[in-house]
PDB file of C-alpha atoms in Angstrom:
ATOM      1  CA  MET A 636     136.340  42.115 277.364  1.00 48.00           C
ATOM      2  CA  LYS A 637     134.640  44.923 279.087  1.00 45.00           C
ATOM      3  CA  ALA A 638     137.596  47.234 278.150  1.00 48.00           C
ATOM      4  CA  ARG A 639     137.239  46.355 274.445  1.00 48.00           C
ATOM      5  CA  LYS A 640     133.491  47.047 274.477  1.00 47.00           C
ATOM      6  CA  ASN A 641     134.158  50.436 276.233  1.00 49.00           C
ATOM      7  CA  ASN A 642     136.728  51.301 273.416  1.00 50.00           C
ATOM      8  CA  SER A 643     134.455  50.378 270.657  1.00 50.00           C
ATOM      9  CA  THR A 644     131.599  52.496 272.294  1.00 51.00           C
ATOM     10  CA  ASN A 645     133.937  55.383 272.564  1.00 51.00           C
ATOM     11  CA  LYS A 646     134.869  55.210 268.969  1.00 50.00           C
ATOM     12  CA  LYS A 647     131.186  55.091 267.850  1.00 51.00           C
ATOM     13  CA  ALA A 648     130.527  58.148 270.017  1.00 50.00           C
ATOM     14  CA  THR A 649     133.482  60.055 268.606  1.00 52.00           C
ATOM     15  CA  THR A 650     132.370  59.273 265.057  1.00 53.00           C
ATOM     16  CA  GLY A 651     128.816  60.437 265.698  1.00 53.00           C
ATOM     17  CA  ALA A 652     130.127  63.634 267.216  1.00 51.00           C
ATOM     18  CA  LYS A 653     132.297  64.310 264.067  1.00 51.00           C
ATOM     19  CA  ASN A 654     129.346  63.783 261.917  1.00 53.00           C
ATOM     20  CA  GLN A 655     127.171  66.107 263.918  1.00 53.00           C
ATOM     21  CA  ILE A 656     129.964  68.693 263.598  1.00 48.00           C
ATOM     22  CA  ARG A 657     130.019  68.302 259.725  1.00 50.00           C
ATOM     23  CA  LYS A 658     126.324  68.719 259.489  1.00 48.00           C
ATOM     24  CA  LYS A 659     126.393  71.952 261.610  1.00 49.00           C
ATOM     25  CA  SER A 660     129.282  73.459 259.501  1.00 48.00           C
ATOM     26  CA  ASN A 661     127.342  72.451 256.330  1.00 50.00           C
ATOM     27  CA  PRO A 662     123.687  73.002 257.239  1.00 48.00           C
ATOM     28  CA  GLU A 663     122.555  73.001 253.527  1.00 47.00           C
ATOM     29  CA  GLY A 664     123.703  69.465 253.109  1.00 46.00           C
ATOM     30  CA  ILE A 665     126.114  70.320 250.217  1.00 44.00           C
ATOM     31  CA  ALA A 666     128.241  67.235 249.470  1.00 44.00           C
ATOM     32  CA  ASN A 667     132.010  67.695 250.165  1.00 46.00           C
ATOM     33  CA  THR A 668     133.577  65.217 247.794  1.00 42.00           C
ATOM     34  CA  THR A 669     137.114  65.475 248.993  1.00 42.00           C
ATOM     35  CA  ILE A 670     136.368  65.024 252.724  1.00 40.00           C
ATOM     36  CA  ASN A 671     133.989  61.999 252.075  1.00 45.00           C
ATOM     37  CA  ASN A 672     136.460  60.358 249.651  1.00 44.00           C
ATOM     38  CA  LYS A 673     139.329  60.683 252.162  1.00 44.00           C
ATOM     39  CA  SER A 674     137.113  59.457 255.127  1.00 45.00           C
ATOM     40  CA  SER A 675     135.800  56.587 253.040  1.00 47.00           C
ATOM     41  CA  GLY A 676     139.158  55.746 251.586  1.00 49.00           C
ATOM     42  CA  LYS A 677     137.933  55.788 247.903  1.00 49.00           C
ATOM     43  CA  LYS A 678     139.669  57.715 245.112  1.00 49.00           C
ATOM     44  CA  SER A 679     138.175  60.774 243.591  1.00 50.00           C
ATOM     45  CA  ASN A 680     136.660  60.402 240.094  1.00 53.00           C
ATOM     46  CA  PRO A 681     137.152  63.704 238.323  1.00 50.00           C
ATOM     47  CA  GLU A 682     135.047  62.560 235.261  1.00 50.00           C
ATOM     48  CA  LYS A 683     132.055  61.821 237.338  1.00 49.00           C
ATOM     49  CA  ASN A 684     132.518  65.072 239.340  1.00 50.00           C
ATOM     50  CA  ALA A 685     132.607  67.013 236.113  1.00 46.00           C
ATOM     51  CA  GLU A 686     129.477  65.462 234.847  1.00 48.00           C
ATOM     52  CA  SER A 687     127.613  66.160 238.116  1.00 47.00           C
ATOM     53  CA  ALA A 688     128.908  69.825 238.219  1.00 46.00           C
ATOM     54  CA  PRO A 689     126.947  72.463 236.281  1.00 47.00           C
ATOM     55  CA  LEU A 690     128.372  73.676 232.970  1.00 42.00           C
ATOM     56  CA  ASN A 691     129.935  77.048 232.967  1.00 45.00           C
ATOM     57  CA  LYS A 692     128.192  79.782 230.849  1.00 46.00           C
ATOM     58  CA  GLY A 693     129.830  79.997 227.404  1.00 43.00           C
ATOM     59  CA  VAL A 694     131.387  76.586 227.406  1.00 44.00           C
ATOM     60  CA  ASN A 695     130.403  74.155 224.611  1.00 47.00           C
ATOM     61  CA  LYS A 696     129.578  70.656 225.899  1.00 46.00           C
ATOM     62  CA  ASN A 697     131.088  69.162 222.691  1.00 48.00           C
ATOM     63  CA  SER A 698     134.333  71.211 222.760  1.00 45.00           C
ATOM     64  CA  THR A 699     137.680  69.546 223.705  1.00 46.00           C
ATOM     65  CA  LYS A 700     139.059  70.166 227.133  1.00 48.00           C
ATOM     66  CA  GLY A 701     140.244  73.721 227.684  1.00 47.00           C
ATOM     67  CA  ASN A 702     138.650  75.145 224.465  1.00 46.00           C
ATOM     68  CA  LYS A 703     136.085  77.797 225.127  1.00 47.00           C
ATOM     69  CA  VAL A 704     133.690  79.229 222.623  1.00 46.00           C
ATOM     70  CA  ARG A 705     132.527  82.734 223.203  1.00 46.00           C
ATOM     71  CA  LYS A 706     128.898  83.295 222.380  1.00 50.00           C
ATOM     72  CA  THR A 707     129.063  87.041 223.056  1.00 51.00           C
ATOM     73  CA  SER A 708     131.681  89.665 222.564  1.00 46.00           C
ATOM     74  CA  PRO A 709     133.677  90.374 225.795  1.00 47.00           C
ATOM     75  CA  THR A 710     133.634  94.133 225.028  1.00 44.00           C
ATOM     76  CA  SER A 711     130.187  94.961 223.728  1.00 46.00           C
ATOM     77  CA  GLY A 712     128.298  91.931 225.144  1.00 54.00           C
ATOM     78  CA  LYS A 713     126.588  91.471 221.823  1.00 51.00           C
ATOM     79  CA  PRO A 714     126.386  88.070 220.038  1.00 54.00           C
ATOM     80  CA  PHE A 715     128.893  87.359 217.294  1.00 44.00           C
ATOM     81  CA  ALA A 716     127.675  87.173 213.688  1.00 46.00           C
ATOM     82  CA  LYS A 717     126.511  83.810 212.536  1.00 48.00           C
ATOM     83  CA  ASN A 718     128.928  81.570 210.563  1.00 46.00           C
ATOM     84  CA  LEU A 719     132.035  83.607 211.726  1.00 43.00           C
ATOM     85  CA  PRO A 720     134.736  82.473 213.997  1.00 47.00           C
ATOM     86  CA  ALA A 721     134.898  84.249 217.337  1.00 44.00           C
ATOM     87  CA  THR A 722     138.055  86.084 216.456  1.00 45.00           C
ATOM     88  CA  ALA A 723     136.860  87.341 212.970  1.00 44.00           C
ATOM     89  CA  LYS A 724     135.583  90.835 212.484  1.00 49.00           C
ATOM     90  CA  LYS A 725     132.344  91.636 210.794  1.00 47.00           C
ATOM     91  CA  PRO A 726     132.779  92.612 207.194  1.00 50.00           C
ATOM     92  CA  ALA A 727     132.964  96.423 206.702  1.00 52.00           C
ATOM     93  CA  THR A 728     130.022  97.855 204.927  1.00 50.00           C
ATOM     94  CA  THR A 729     130.692 100.619 202.232  1.00 49.00           C
ATOM     95  CA  LYS A 730     128.332 103.483 201.823  1.00 46.00           C
ATOM     96  CA  THR A 731     128.042 105.347 198.548  1.00 48.00           C
ATOM     97  CA  LEU A 732     127.727 109.024 199.278  1.00 50.00           C
ATOM     98  CA  ARG A 733     125.407 110.787 196.948  1.00 57.00           C
ATOM     99  CA  PRO A 734     125.499 114.445 196.129  1.00 61.00           C
ATOM    100  CA  GLN A 735     123.209 116.455 198.440  1.00 66.00           C
ATOM    101  CA  PRO A 736     120.926 119.235 196.923  1.00 70.00           C
ATOM    102  CA  LEU A 737     122.568 122.666 197.424  1.00 72.00           C
ATOM    103  CA  PRO A 738     120.708 125.229 199.505  1.00 77.00           C
ATOM    104  CA  GLU A 739     118.665 127.467 197.178  1.00 78.00           C
ATOM    105  CA  ASP A 740     120.172 130.719 198.556  1.00 88.00           C
ATOM    106  CA  LEU A 741     123.820 129.638 197.900  1.00 95.00           C
ATOM    107  CA  ARG A 742     125.520 130.281 194.539  1.00 96.00           C
ATOM    108  CA  TYR A 743     128.663 128.623 193.149  1.00 98.00           C
ATOM    109  CA  TYR A 744     130.242 129.733 189.841  1.00 98.00           C
ATOM    110  CA  VAL A 745     133.478 129.079 187.833  1.00 98.00           C
ATOM    111  CA  CYS A 746     134.572 131.332 185.086  1.00 98.00           C
ATOM    112  CA  TYR A 747     137.580 131.943 182.847  1.00 98.00           C
ATOM    113  CA  LYS A 748     138.836 135.450 183.679  1.00 98.00           C
ATOM    114  CA  PRO A 749     140.439 136.902 180.677  1.00 98.00           C
ATOM    115  CA  TYR A 750     143.727 138.904 180.518  1.00 97.00           C
ATOM    116  CA  GLY A 751     143.242 142.569 181.482  1.00 96.00           C
ATOM    117  CA  MET A 752     140.038 142.181 183.546  1.00 97.00           C
ATOM    118  CA  LEU A 753     140.015 143.464 187.114  1.00 96.00           C
ATOM    119  CA  CYS A 754     139.157 140.869 189.807  1.00 95.00           C
ATOM    120  CA  GLN A 755     136.208 143.039 191.196  1.00 94.00           C
ATOM    121  CA  PHE A 756     132.715 143.828 190.429  1.00 95.00           C
ATOM    122  CA  THR A 757     132.681 147.667 190.254  1.00 92.00           C
ATOM    123  CA  ASN A 758     135.095 149.911 188.344  1.00 87.00           C
ATOM    124  CA  GLU A 759     137.052 152.800 189.721  1.00 83.00           C
ATOM    125  CA  LYS A 760     136.630 156.355 188.527  1.00 79.00           C
ATOM    126  CA  ASP A 761     138.203 157.192 185.150  1.00 79.00           C
ATOM    127  CA  SER A 762     139.120 153.337 184.653  1.00 83.00           C
ATOM    128  CA  THR A 763     138.219 151.698 181.502  1.00 89.00           C
ATOM    129  CA  HIS A 764     139.273 148.121 182.419  1.00 92.00           C
ATOM    130  CA  PRO A 765     136.545 145.488 182.337  1.00 95.00           C
ATOM    131  CA  VAL A 766     135.283 143.931 185.726  1.00 96.00           C
ATOM    132  CA  LEU A 767     133.726 140.626 186.660  1.00 97.00           C
ATOM    133  CA  ALA A 768     130.297 142.200 186.458  1.00 96.00           C
ATOM    134  CA  ASP A 769     130.854 142.442 182.725  1.00 96.00           C
ATOM    135  CA  LEU A 770     130.789 138.663 182.456  1.00 96.00           C
ATOM    136  CA  HIS A 771     127.552 137.839 184.087  1.00 95.00           C
ATOM    137  CA  GLY A 772     124.765 139.276 186.190  1.00 94.00           C
ATOM    138  CA  PHE A 773     126.002 137.908 189.459  1.00 96.00           C
ATOM    139  CA  GLU A 774     124.176 138.173 192.705  1.00 95.00           C
ATOM    140  CA  THR A 775     125.152 141.124 194.822  1.00 94.00           C
ATOM    141  CA  ASP A 776     126.398 139.007 197.668  1.00 95.00           C
ATOM    142  CA  VAL A 777     128.731 136.884 195.296  1.00 97.00           C
ATOM    143  CA  TYR A 778     132.435 137.485 195.462  1.00 97.00           C
ATOM    144  CA  ALA A 779     135.680 135.924 194.082  1.00 97.00           C
ATOM    145  CA  VAL A 780     137.466 133.135 195.842  1.00 96.00           C
ATOM    146  CA  GLY A 781     141.057 134.019 195.760  1.00 92.00           C
ATOM    147  CA  HIS A 782     142.460 136.655 193.549  1.00 92.00           C
ATOM    148  CA  LEU A 783     143.847 137.016 189.985  1.00 96.00           C
ATOM    149  CA  ASP A 784     145.422 140.340 189.180  1.00 95.00           C
ATOM    150  CA  ARG A 785     144.817 142.195 185.989  1.00 96.00           C
ATOM    151  CA  ASP A 786     147.652 140.641 184.076  1.00 96.00           C
ATOM    152  CA  SER A 787     146.624 137.044 185.098  1.00 97.00           C
ATOM    153  CA  GLU A 788     144.015 134.902 183.644  1.00 98.00           C
ATOM    154  CA  GLY A 789     142.264 131.530 183.871  1.00 98.00           C
ATOM    155  CA  LEU A 790     140.056 129.670 186.229  1.00 98.00           C
ATOM    156  CA  LEU A 791     138.270 131.675 188.919  1.00 98.00           C
ATOM    157  CA  LEU A 792     135.666 130.572 191.416  1.00 98.00           C
ATOM    158  CA  LEU A 793     132.891 132.774 192.766  1.00 98.00           C
ATOM    159  CA  THR A 794     130.414 132.170 195.587  1.00 98.00           C
ATOM    160  CA  ASN A 795     128.315 133.678 198.416  1.00 97.00           C
ATOM    161  CA  ASP A 796     129.061 130.733 200.688  1.00 97.00           C
ATOM    162  CA  ARG A 797     131.591 132.210 203.003  1.00 96.00           C
ATOM    163  CA  GLU A 798     132.239 128.917 205.063  1.00 95.00           C
ATOM    164  CA  TRP A 799     132.952 126.959 201.733  1.00 97.00           C
ATOM    165  CA  SER A 800     135.195 129.725 200.366  1.00 96.00           C
ATOM    166  CA  SER A 801     137.324 130.064 203.546  1.00 96.00           C
ATOM    167  CA  ARG A 802     137.856 126.287 203.732  1.00 96.00           C
ATOM    168  CA  ILE A 803     138.944 125.771 200.149  1.00 97.00           C
ATOM    169  CA  ALA A 804     140.971 128.878 199.954  1.00 95.00           C
ATOM    170  CA  HIS A 805     142.796 128.444 203.275  1.00 94.00           C
ATOM    171  CA  PRO A 806     146.591 129.095 202.643  1.00 90.00           C
ATOM    172  CA  ILE A 807     147.669 125.938 204.446  1.00 89.00           C
ATOM    173  CA  LYS A 808     144.844 123.451 204.606  1.00 91.00           C
ATOM    174  CA  GLY A 809     142.965 124.603 201.524  1.00 94.00           C
ATOM    175  CA  LEU A 810     142.961 123.209 197.996  1.00 96.00           C
ATOM    176  CA  THR A 811     146.070 123.426 195.812  1.00 96.00           C
ATOM    177  CA  ARG A 812     145.976 125.538 192.805  1.00 97.00           C
ATOM    178  CA  THR A 813     147.855 124.953 189.529  1.00 97.00           C
ATOM    179  CA  PHE A 814     149.288 127.617 187.343  1.00 98.00           C
ATOM    180  CA  MET A 815     151.048 127.629 183.963  1.00 98.00           C
ATOM    181  CA  LEU A 816     153.740 130.250 183.552  1.00 98.00           C
ATOM    182  CA  GLN A 817     155.377 131.157 180.270  1.00 98.00           C
ATOM    183  CA  VAL A 818     158.641 132.731 181.051  1.00 98.00           C
ATOM    184  CA  GLU A 819     161.309 134.468 178.971  1.00 97.00           C
ATOM    185  CA  GLY A 820     164.310 132.337 178.208  1.00 97.00           C
ATOM    186  CA  ASP A 821     164.988 128.611 178.504  1.00 97.00           C
ATOM    187  CA  ILE A 822     164.475 128.020 182.243  1.00 98.00           C
ATOM    188  CA  THR A 823     167.203 125.906 183.817  1.00 98.00           C
ATOM    189  CA  PRO A 824     166.865 122.861 186.101  1.00 98.00           C
ATOM    190  CA  ASP A 825     168.526 124.919 188.812  1.00 98.00           C
ATOM    191  CA  ALA A 826     166.007 127.620 188.596  1.00 98.00           C
ATOM    192  CA  VAL A 827     163.215 125.098 188.636  1.00 98.00           C
ATOM    193  CA  GLU A 828     164.669 123.529 191.820  1.00 98.00           C
ATOM    194  CA  GLN A 829     164.820 127.088 193.459  1.00 98.00           C
ATOM    195  CA  LEU A 830     161.156 127.562 192.581  1.00 97.00           C
ATOM    196  CA  GLN A 831     160.421 124.449 194.581  1.00 97.00           C
ATOM    197  CA  LYS A 832     162.381 125.263 197.613  1.00 96.00           C
ATOM    198  CA  GLY A 833     161.414 128.945 197.716  1.00 96.00           C
ATOM    199  CA  VAL A 834     162.986 132.180 196.470  1.00 97.00           C
ATOM    200  CA  LEU A 835     163.842 135.382 198.315  1.00 96.00           C
ATOM    201  CA  ILE A 836     161.754 138.280 197.319  1.00 96.00           C
ATOM    202  CA  THR A 837     160.927 141.752 198.581  1.00 92.00           C
ATOM    203  CA  ASN A 838     157.338 142.124 200.114  1.00 88.00           C
ATOM    204  CA  ASN A 839     156.357 145.480 201.300  1.00 87.00           C
ATOM    205  CA  GLY A 840     159.978 146.501 201.836  1.00 90.00           C
ATOM    206  CA  LYS A 841     160.888 143.310 203.700  1.00 93.00           C
ATOM    207  CA  ILE A 842     162.885 140.353 202.464  1.00 95.00           C
ATOM    208  CA  MET A 843     160.990 137.061 202.683  1.00 96.00           C
ATOM    209  CA  ARG A 844     161.337 133.603 201.257  1.00 96.00           C
ATOM    210  CA  THR A 845     158.355 132.313 199.378  1.00 95.00           C
ATOM    211  CA  ALA A 846     156.607 129.028 200.437  1.00 94.00           C
ATOM    212  CA  SER A 847     157.745 125.731 198.781  1.00 93.00           C
ATOM    213  CA  ALA A 848     155.878 124.627 195.771  1.00 95.00           C
ATOM    214  CA  VAL A 849     155.886 121.866 193.234  1.00 97.00           C
ATOM    215  CA  ALA A 850     157.576 123.136 189.949  1.00 98.00           C
ATOM    216  CA  GLN A 851     158.008 121.292 186.677  1.00 98.00           C
ATOM    217  CA  LYS A 852     159.320 122.475 183.317  1.00 98.00           C
ATOM    218  CA  LEU A 853     157.045 121.484 180.450  1.00 98.00           C
ATOM    219  CA  ASN A 854     158.566 120.021 177.337  1.00 96.00           C
ATOM    220  CA  THR A 855     155.612 121.313 175.206  1.00 96.00           C
ATOM    221  CA  SER A 856     153.279 124.360 175.347  1.00 95.00           C
ATOM    222  CA  PRO A 857     150.014 123.675 177.221  1.00 96.00           C
ATOM    223  CA  ALA A 858     146.750 123.569 175.307  1.00 95.00           C
ATOM    224  CA  LEU A 859     145.479 127.087 176.196  1.00 96.00           C
ATOM    225  CA  PRO A 860     143.410 129.523 174.181  1.00 95.00           C
ATOM    226  CA  GLU A 861     145.353 132.546 172.621  1.00 94.00           C
ATOM    227  CA  ARG A 862     145.640 135.573 174.703  1.00 95.00           C
ATOM    228  CA  ASN A 863     144.171 138.795 173.685  1.00 92.00           C
ATOM    229  CA  PRO A 864     146.176 140.807 173.174  1.00 93.00           C
ATOM    230  CA  PRO A 865     148.923 138.376 172.278  1.00 93.00           C
ATOM    231  CA  VAL A 866     152.108 138.005 174.286  1.00 93.00           C
ATOM    232  CA  ARG A 867     155.098 140.150 173.071  1.00 89.00           C
ATOM    233  CA  TYR A 868     157.997 138.056 172.226  1.00 86.00           C
ATOM    234  CA  ARG A 869     161.616 138.909 171.469  1.00 89.00           C
ATOM    235  CA  LYS A 870     162.732 137.016 168.386  1.00 87.00           C
ATOM    236  CA  ALA A 871     166.262 136.432 169.629  1.00 91.00           C
ATOM    237  CA  ILE A 872     165.093 135.056 173.165  1.00 94.00           C
ATOM    238  CA  PRO A 873     163.163 131.720 173.249  1.00 95.00           C
ATOM    239  CA  THR A 874     160.403 131.138 175.861  1.00 97.00           C
ATOM    240  CA  SER A 875     159.493 128.142 178.076  1.00 98.00           C
ATOM    241  CA  TRP A 876     156.694 126.967 180.215  1.00 98.00           C
ATOM    242  CA  VAL A 877     156.666 126.020 183.926  1.00 98.00           C
ATOM    243  CA  LYS A 878     153.897 124.189 185.848  1.00 98.00           C
ATOM    244  CA  LEU A 879     153.571 125.383 189.419  1.00 97.00           C
ATOM    245  CA  THR A 880     151.398 123.832 192.149  1.00 97.00           C
ATOM    246  CA  THR A 881     150.910 125.669 195.450  1.00 94.00           C
ATOM    247  CA  ASN A 882     148.256 126.934 197.802  1.00 89.00           C
ATOM    248  CA  GLU A 883     150.329 129.604 199.535  1.00 91.00           C
ATOM    249  CA  ILE A 884     152.050 131.610 196.771  1.00 92.00           C
ATOM    250  CA  THR A 885     150.163 134.525 195.176  1.00 92.00           C
ATOM    251  CA  ASN A 886     150.331 135.172 191.339  1.00 90.00           C
ATOM    252  CA  ARG A 887     152.215 138.540 192.143  1.00 92.00           C
ATOM    253  CA  GLN A 888     154.785 136.635 194.148  1.00 95.00           C
ATOM    254  CA  MET A 889     155.271 134.091 191.252  1.00 96.00           C
ATOM    255  CA  ARG A 890     156.114 136.928 188.912  1.00 97.00           C
ATOM    256  CA  GLN A 891     158.712 138.215 191.371  1.00 96.00           C
ATOM    257  CA  MET A 892     160.192 134.704 191.867  1.00 97.00           C
ATOM    258  CA  THR A 893     160.837 134.083 188.147  1.00 98.00           C
ATOM    259  CA  ALA A 894     162.108 137.720 187.648  1.00 97.00           C
ATOM    260  CA  VAL A 895     164.628 137.207 190.536  1.00 97.00           C
ATOM    261  CA  LEU A 896     165.856 133.994 188.888  1.00 98.00           C
ATOM    262  CA  GLY A 897     166.402 135.695 185.485  1.00 97.00           C
ATOM    263  CA  PHE A 898     163.274 134.412 183.777  1.00 98.00           C
ATOM    264  CA  PRO A 899     160.607 137.058 183.670  1.00 97.00           C
ATOM    265  CA  THR A 900     157.002 135.903 183.430  1.00 98.00           C
ATOM    266  CA  LEU A 901     155.191 136.665 180.130  1.00 97.00           C
ATOM    267  CA  ARG A 902     151.868 134.901 180.733  1.00 98.00           C
ATOM    268  CA  LEU A 903     150.298 133.439 183.928  1.00 98.00           C
ATOM    269  CA  VAL A 904     147.261 131.283 183.733  1.00 98.00           C
ATOM    270  CA  GLN A 905     145.564 129.468 186.668  1.00 98.00           C
ATOM    271  CA  THR A 906     144.468 126.133 185.227  1.00 98.00           C
ATOM    272  CA  GLY A 907     143.298 124.239 188.261  1.00 98.00           C
ATOM    273  CA  PHE A 908     141.709 124.811 191.706  1.00 97.00           C
ATOM    274  CA  GLY A 909     141.659 121.442 193.545  1.00 96.00           C
ATOM    275  CA  PRO A 910     139.512 118.981 191.663  1.00 97.00           C
ATOM    276  CA  LEU A 911     138.315 121.669 189.200  1.00 98.00           C
ATOM    277  CA  GLN A 912     140.230 122.131 186.011  1.00 97.00           C
ATOM    278  CA  ILE A 913     140.101 124.657 183.170  1.00 95.00           C
ATOM    279  CA  ALA A 914     139.865 121.917 180.466  1.00 90.00           C
ATOM    280  CA  ASP A 915     138.153 123.256 177.430  1.00 90.00           C
ATOM    281  CA  MET A 916     136.914 126.481 178.941  1.00 96.00           C
ATOM    282  CA  THR A 917     137.396 129.672 176.904  1.00 96.00           C
ATOM    283  CA  PRO A 918     137.940 133.271 178.079  1.00 97.00           C
ATOM    284  CA  ARG A 919     134.802 134.998 179.562  1.00 97.00           C
ATOM    285  CA  LEU A 920     132.905 131.770 179.957  1.00 97.00           C
ATOM    286  CA  VAL A 921     130.806 131.383 183.136  1.00 98.00           C
ATOM    287  CA  ARG A 922     128.969 128.411 184.443  1.00 97.00           C
ATOM    288  CA  ALA A 923     127.425 127.234 187.624  1.00 97.00           C
ATOM    289  CA  LEU A 924     129.081 124.391 189.637  1.00 97.00           C
ATOM    290  CA  ASN A 925     126.924 121.364 190.314  1.00 95.00           C
ATOM    291  CA  GLU A 926     126.316 119.602 193.611  1.00 95.00           C
ATOM    292  CA  LYS A 927     128.978 116.989 193.035  1.00 95.00           C
ATOM    293  CA  GLU A 928     131.629 119.640 192.114  1.00 96.00           C
ATOM    294  CA  VAL A 929     130.911 121.714 195.203  1.00 96.00           C
ATOM    295  CA  GLN A 930     130.966 118.845 197.588  1.00 95.00           C
ATOM    296  CA  LYS A 931     134.015 117.382 196.009  1.00 96.00           C
ATOM    297  CA  CYS A 932     135.940 120.621 196.634  1.00 96.00           C
ATOM    298  CA  ALA A 933     134.899 120.585 200.438  1.00 94.00           C
ATOM    299  CA  ALA A 934     135.828 116.868 200.673  1.00 94.00           C
ATOM    300  CA  ASP A 935     139.246 117.458 199.274  1.00 94.00           C
ATOM    301  CA  VAL A 936     140.337 119.971 201.868  1.00 92.00           C
ATOM    302  CA  LYS A 937     143.132 118.534 204.167  1.00 80.00           C
TER     303      LYS A 937
END
């Protein structure tokens, strides 16, 4: 009997010592559910434990198990837009760009340069050819964008905005220009294809291949004003029209290209410069570009 009492006393002492060790290792009194359940022999109830544990931030109480609803964006940290699912993007907003007023000191003109006029403002000595200054009283700092030689005609831009001019007239990134070429003879599909790929010509004593272009033979003559003086035709030889679009080939090179292919150019008219078209303009007409036209040209640069 005494031995049994001693054993029970020893067990109580051991249990008390273990409890003291637990209290020391967990001085804040935080409940250890797993240890207590094992020692008491009771099964753990995960539902009760989940109810007693604090909810994680960003988890909806009413959501099903494992489904988390983000209240904020993981990248920006900003709350999502209302009435949109967490994975949806905010609807893009479109802005309407309005033409901005042009600086008062900048000038932009478009004119129809007639045949026989020099693309310069002052004439050389003993020269009777008309010049651009004969069209309008341009400001002294205004100059032509690009160049049309004396025998070429059509749309020509003038400005004193050097930055705008260099952008739209860049030989690679600038605006494309459209030309109408009246050639002698009925140009063949093979010749049109060669105009597109490039033609070997002589430039300053060196052989070079012209840049590629978009070439198209026209079935009918374009609606253009009559040239003064009129083009000289040969009755026995027909003529045809070719539309050429490029931003690298000069009008002088175009004349060489068609001549090499056997179809000399009789008339060359620049009808388009980017978004600007000759439309119903007549020779010698000059007008100022508006804000929308100026900004459209700059926006269309590559």
